[in-house]
CSV table of C-alpha atoms in Angstrom, one decimal:
chain,number,residue,atom,x,y,z
T,1,MET,CA,114.4,105.0,147.5
T,2,LYS,CA,113.5,101.7,147.8
T,3,HIS,CA,109.5,102.0,149.7
T,4,HIS,CA,108.6,103.9,146.1
T,5,ILE,CA,109.5,100.6,143.2
T,6,LEU,CA,107.1,98.1,145.2
T,7,PRO,CA,104.0,100.5,144.7
T,8,ILE,CA,104.4,101.0,141.4
T,9,VAL,CA,105.6,97.2,140.8
T,10,LEU,CA,103.0,95.9,142.2
T,11,SER,CA,100.7,98.3,140.6
T,12,ALA,CA,102.1,97.0,137.8
T,13,ALA,CA,101.6,93.9,138.0
T,14,LEU,CA,97.2,94.6,139.5
T,15,LEU,CA,97.3,96.4,136.3
T,16,SER,CA,98.4,93.8,134.0
T,17,GLY,CA,96.4,91.0,135.5
T,18,CYS,CA,93.6,93.1,134.7
T,19,SER,CA,93.4,93.0,131.2
T,20,THR,CA,92.6,90.7,129.9
T,21,THR,CA,95.5,90.0,126.5
T,22,SER,CA,95.4,87.2,124.3
T,23,SER,CA,97.6,86.8,121.4
T,24,ARG,CA,98.9,84.1,119.3
T,25,ARG,CA,101.6,83.6,116.2
T,26,VAL,CA,100.4,81.9,112.8
T,27,ILE,CA,102.1,82.0,109.7
T,28,TYR,CA,100.9,83.4,106.4
T,29,PHE,CA,102.2,85.3,103.2
T,30,ASP,CA,105.3,83.8,103.9
T,31,THR,CA,105.9,86.0,107.4
T,32,SER,CA,105.1,85.0,111.0
T,33,ILE,CA,102.0,86.8,112.1
T,34,GLU,CA,101.8,87.8,115.6
T,35,MET,CA,98.3,89.3,116.7
T,36,ARG,CA,97.5,90.4,120.0
T,37,LEU,CA,93.4,91.2,121.7
T,38,PHE,CA,93.2,93.2,124.6
T,39,GLU,CA,90.0,92.2,126.4
T,40,GLY,CA,89.4,89.9,122.8
T,41,ASN,CA,87.6,86.4,122.3
T,42,ASN,CA,89.0,82.9,120.9
T,43,ASP,CA,86.0,83.6,117.8
T,44,ASP,CA,87.5,87.9,117.2
T,45,PHE,CA,90.7,85.9,116.7
T,46,ASP,CA,89.3,82.6,114.9
T,47,ASN,CA,88.0,84.7,112.6
T,48,VAL,CA,90.7,87.1,111.8
T,49,GLU,CA,92.8,84.3,111.8
T,50,ARG,CA,90.2,83.8,108.4
T,51,ILE,CA,90.6,87.0,107.3
T,52,LEU,CA,95.4,85.9,106.8
T,53,SER,CA,93.6,82.4,105.4
T,54,HIS,CA,91.9,83.5,102.7
T,55,TYR,CA,93.3,86.5,101.3
T,56,SER,CA,97.1,84.4,101.7
T,57,LYS,CA,95.3,81.3,99.7
T,58,LEU,CA,94.1,83.8,97.0
T,59,SER,CA,96.8,85.4,96.4
T,60,ASP,CA,99.1,82.3,96.5
T,61,ASN,CA,100.6,82.0,93.1
T,62,TYR,CA,102.6,79.4,94.4
T,63,ILE,CA,100.5,76.9,94.7
T,64,LYS,CA,96.4,75.8,93.5
T,65,TYR,CA,93.8,75.9,96.1
T,66,ASP,CA,90.3,74.9,96.8
T,67,VAL,CA,89.4,78.7,95.0
T,68,ASN,CA,89.9,80.1,91.8
T,69,ASN,CA,94.2,81.8,93.5
T,70,VAL,CA,96.5,83.9,91.2
T,71,TYR,CA,97.7,80.8,90.5
T,72,SER,CA,95.2,80.0,88.6
T,73,ILE,CA,94.6,82.4,86.8
T,74,ASN,CA,99.0,82.2,85.6
T,75,GLN,CA,98.0,78.6,84.5
T,76,THR,CA,95.6,80.9,81.5
T,77,ASN,CA,95.0,83.6,78.3
T,78,GLU,CA,91.6,83.2,79.4
T,79,GLU,CA,89.3,84.9,81.0
T,80,ILE,CA,89.0,83.1,84.4
T,81,SER,CA,85.6,83.8,87.4
T,82,VAL,CA,87.1,84.1,91.1
T,83,ASP,CA,86.1,85.4,94.0
T,84,LYS,CA,85.2,88.6,94.8
T,85,ASP,CA,87.7,90.0,97.0
T,86,LEU,CA,91.5,88.9,94.7
T,87,TYR,CA,89.3,90.7,91.6
T,88,ASP,CA,88.8,93.4,93.7
T,89,LEU,CA,92.6,93.6,94.8
T,90,LEU,CA,93.6,92.6,91.6
T,91,LYS,CA,92.0,95.7,90.1
T,92,VAL,CA,93.6,97.9,93.3
T,93,SER,CA,97.3,97.2,93.4
T,94,TYR,CA,96.3,97.8,88.7
T,95,SER,CA,94.5,100.8,89.8
T,96,LEU,CA,98.7,101.6,91.6
T,97,ASN,CA,100.6,101.2,89.4
T,98,SER,CA,98.8,102.6,86.4
T,99,LEU,CA,98.5,106.1,88.9
T,100,GLY,CA,102.8,105.0,89.0
T,101,ALA,CA,102.4,103.1,92.3
T,102,TYR,CA,105.1,100.8,89.7
T,103,HIS,CA,106.5,98.4,92.3
T,104,PHE,CA,102.4,97.3,92.6
T,105,ASN,CA,102.2,96.1,89.7
T,106,PRO,CA,100.8,93.2,89.7
T,107,LEU,CA,102.8,91.4,86.9
T,108,CYS,CA,106.1,91.7,88.0
T,109,GLY,CA,105.7,87.7,88.8
T,110,SER,CA,107.9,86.0,86.8
T,111,LEU,CA,110.2,88.1,87.5
T,112,ALA,CA,109.7,87.8,91.0
T,113,LYS,CA,110.7,84.3,90.2
T,114,LYS,CA,113.1,84.8,88.7
T,115,TRP,CA,115.2,87.1,91.1
T,116,LYS,CA,114.1,84.6,94.0
T,117,GLN,CA,115.3,81.8,92.2
T,118,ALA,CA,118.8,83.8,91.6
T,119,LEU,CA,118.7,84.6,95.5
T,120,ALA,CA,118.2,81.3,96.6
T,121,ASP,CA,121.0,80.1,94.2
T,122,THR,CA,123.8,83.3,95.2
T,123,GLN,CA,122.9,84.8,92.1
T,124,ILE,CA,123.0,87.5,90.4
T,125,LEU,CA,120.3,88.6,87.0
T,126,SER,CA,121.4,89.4,84.9
T,127,ASP,CA,120.9,92.3,82.1
T,128,GLU,CA,119.4,90.6,79.5
T,129,THR,CA,116.9,88.6,82.1
T,130,ILE,CA,116.2,92.0,83.4
T,131,ALA,CA,114.8,93.5,79.9
T,132,SER,CA,113.5,90.1,78.9
T,133,GLU,CA,110.9,90.5,81.7
T,134,LEU,CA,110.3,93.9,81.6
T,135,ASN,CA,109.6,93.4,78.5
T,136,LYS,CA,107.1,90.4,79.3
T,137,ILE,CA,105.4,92.2,81.2
T,138,LYS,CA,105.1,96.2,79.5
T,139,SER,CA,103.2,93.6,76.3
T,140,SER,CA,101.1,91.9,79.1
T,141,ASN,CA,98.1,93.5,80.9
T,142,LEU,CA,95.2,92.6,82.8
T,143,ILE,CA,91.7,92.5,81.9
T,144,PHE,CA,88.4,92.9,84.1
T,145,LYS,CA,85.3,92.7,83.3
T,146,ASP,CA,81.4,91.9,85.2
T,147,ASN,CA,81.3,89.2,88.0
T,148,ASN,CA,84.7,88.8,88.5
T,149,ILE,CA,86.0,87.9,85.2
T,150,VAL,CA,89.7,88.2,85.0
T,151,GLN,CA,91.7,88.1,82.0
T,152,ARG,CA,95.1,87.9,81.5
T,153,ILE,CA,96.9,88.2,78.9
T,154,GLY,CA,100.6,87.7,78.0
T,155,GLU,CA,103.1,85.9,79.1
T,156,ALA,CA,104.3,87.5,82.5
T,157,GLU,CA,102.8,86.6,85.3
T,158,ILE,CA,100.6,87.7,88.3
T,159,ASP,CA,102.6,88.5,91.7
T,160,LEU,CA,101.2,90.3,94.5
T,161,GLY,CA,103.8,90.6,97.3
T,162,ALA,CA,104.0,94.1,97.4
T,163,ILE,CA,100.5,94.2,98.2
T,164,ALA,CA,98.5,91.4,100.1
T,165,LYS,CA,99.9,91.2,102.5
T,166,GLY,CA,98.7,95.1,103.7
T,167,TYR,CA,96.0,95.1,102.0
T,168,CYS,CA,94.8,92.5,103.9
T,169,LEU,CA,95.7,93.9,107.8
T,170,ASP,CA,93.4,96.7,106.3
T,171,LYS,CA,90.8,93.9,105.9
T,172,VAL,CA,91.7,92.2,109.4
T,173,LYS,CA,91.6,96.2,110.7
T,174,GLU,CA,88.2,96.7,109.5
T,175,TYR,CA,86.9,93.9,111.5
T,176,LEU,CA,89.0,94.6,114.3
T,177,ASP,CA,86.8,97.7,114.2
T,178,SER,CA,83.7,96.7,112.7
T,179,LYS,CA,84.0,94.3,116.8
T,180,GLN,CA,84.8,98.7,118.7
T,181,TYR,CA,88.0,96.7,119.3
T,182,LYS,CA,90.4,99.8,120.2
T,183,HIS,CA,93.4,97.5,121.2
T,184,TYR,CA,94.5,95.5,119.1
T,185,LEU,CA,98.1,95.1,117.4
T,186,ILE,CA,98.8,92.5,114.6
T,187,ASP,CA,102.2,92.6,113.6
T,188,GLY,CA,102.8,91.3,110.2
T,189,GLY,CA,106.8,92.4,110.4
T,190,ARG,CA,108.6,89.5,110.4
T,191,SER,CA,109.5,87.2,106.4
T,192,ASN,CA,109.7,83.5,107.3
T,193,ARG,CA,112.4,84.1,103.6
C-alpha cells in the first residue's frame, strides 16, 4: 500500500511545480479579493487591479475621488458628467430595478446608510424611518442624458452596493478572457464589514 502512495504524492508535487500560479490579495469594495492567475504575469495582475480600483472609486458613495463618482452625484440635484463606465453601471442597475429586481435599486443609498448605522449601533430601524426612506426612494429618480450626463432628482441617495462588485468582476472576466486565460480565480466573496 505504501508503494502506491509515494508515486501519487511525487506526481502531484511535479504537476503543481509545472504550473506557474501567482496570487495576489487586494481590498476593493470593502471586500478582500483574492486573485489567482495560472500562468499569469504581473502586468495582468496590475491591469485586473486597475479595473477593480476604477470601479471601486466610481461606485463609492462615501468618498470623493479625482473623478465624479456616486458620492459626487449624491451631493447635487444638478446634471453631472460622469465616466462612461459609471454611466453604464448606473443604467444597468436602474434598468434591473425597473424590471422588478428591486434589490438593485440604485436609489437606496439613504436607507442603506441608516441601516448600516443602526447595525453598527446594534439598533433596529423604526418602521417610521423605513417608511420615510421608502417614500424618498419612490419620489426620487435618475435621469440619463447624452454624453454621460446623469441627474439625480429628489432626496434619495445612490448606492450601488448590490451590483457594483459583481458588475466589476464581469469586467475583470472580460479582460482575462480577452487575454485568453483558460484558468484563473477571482474570489470576491469575503466582505470586510
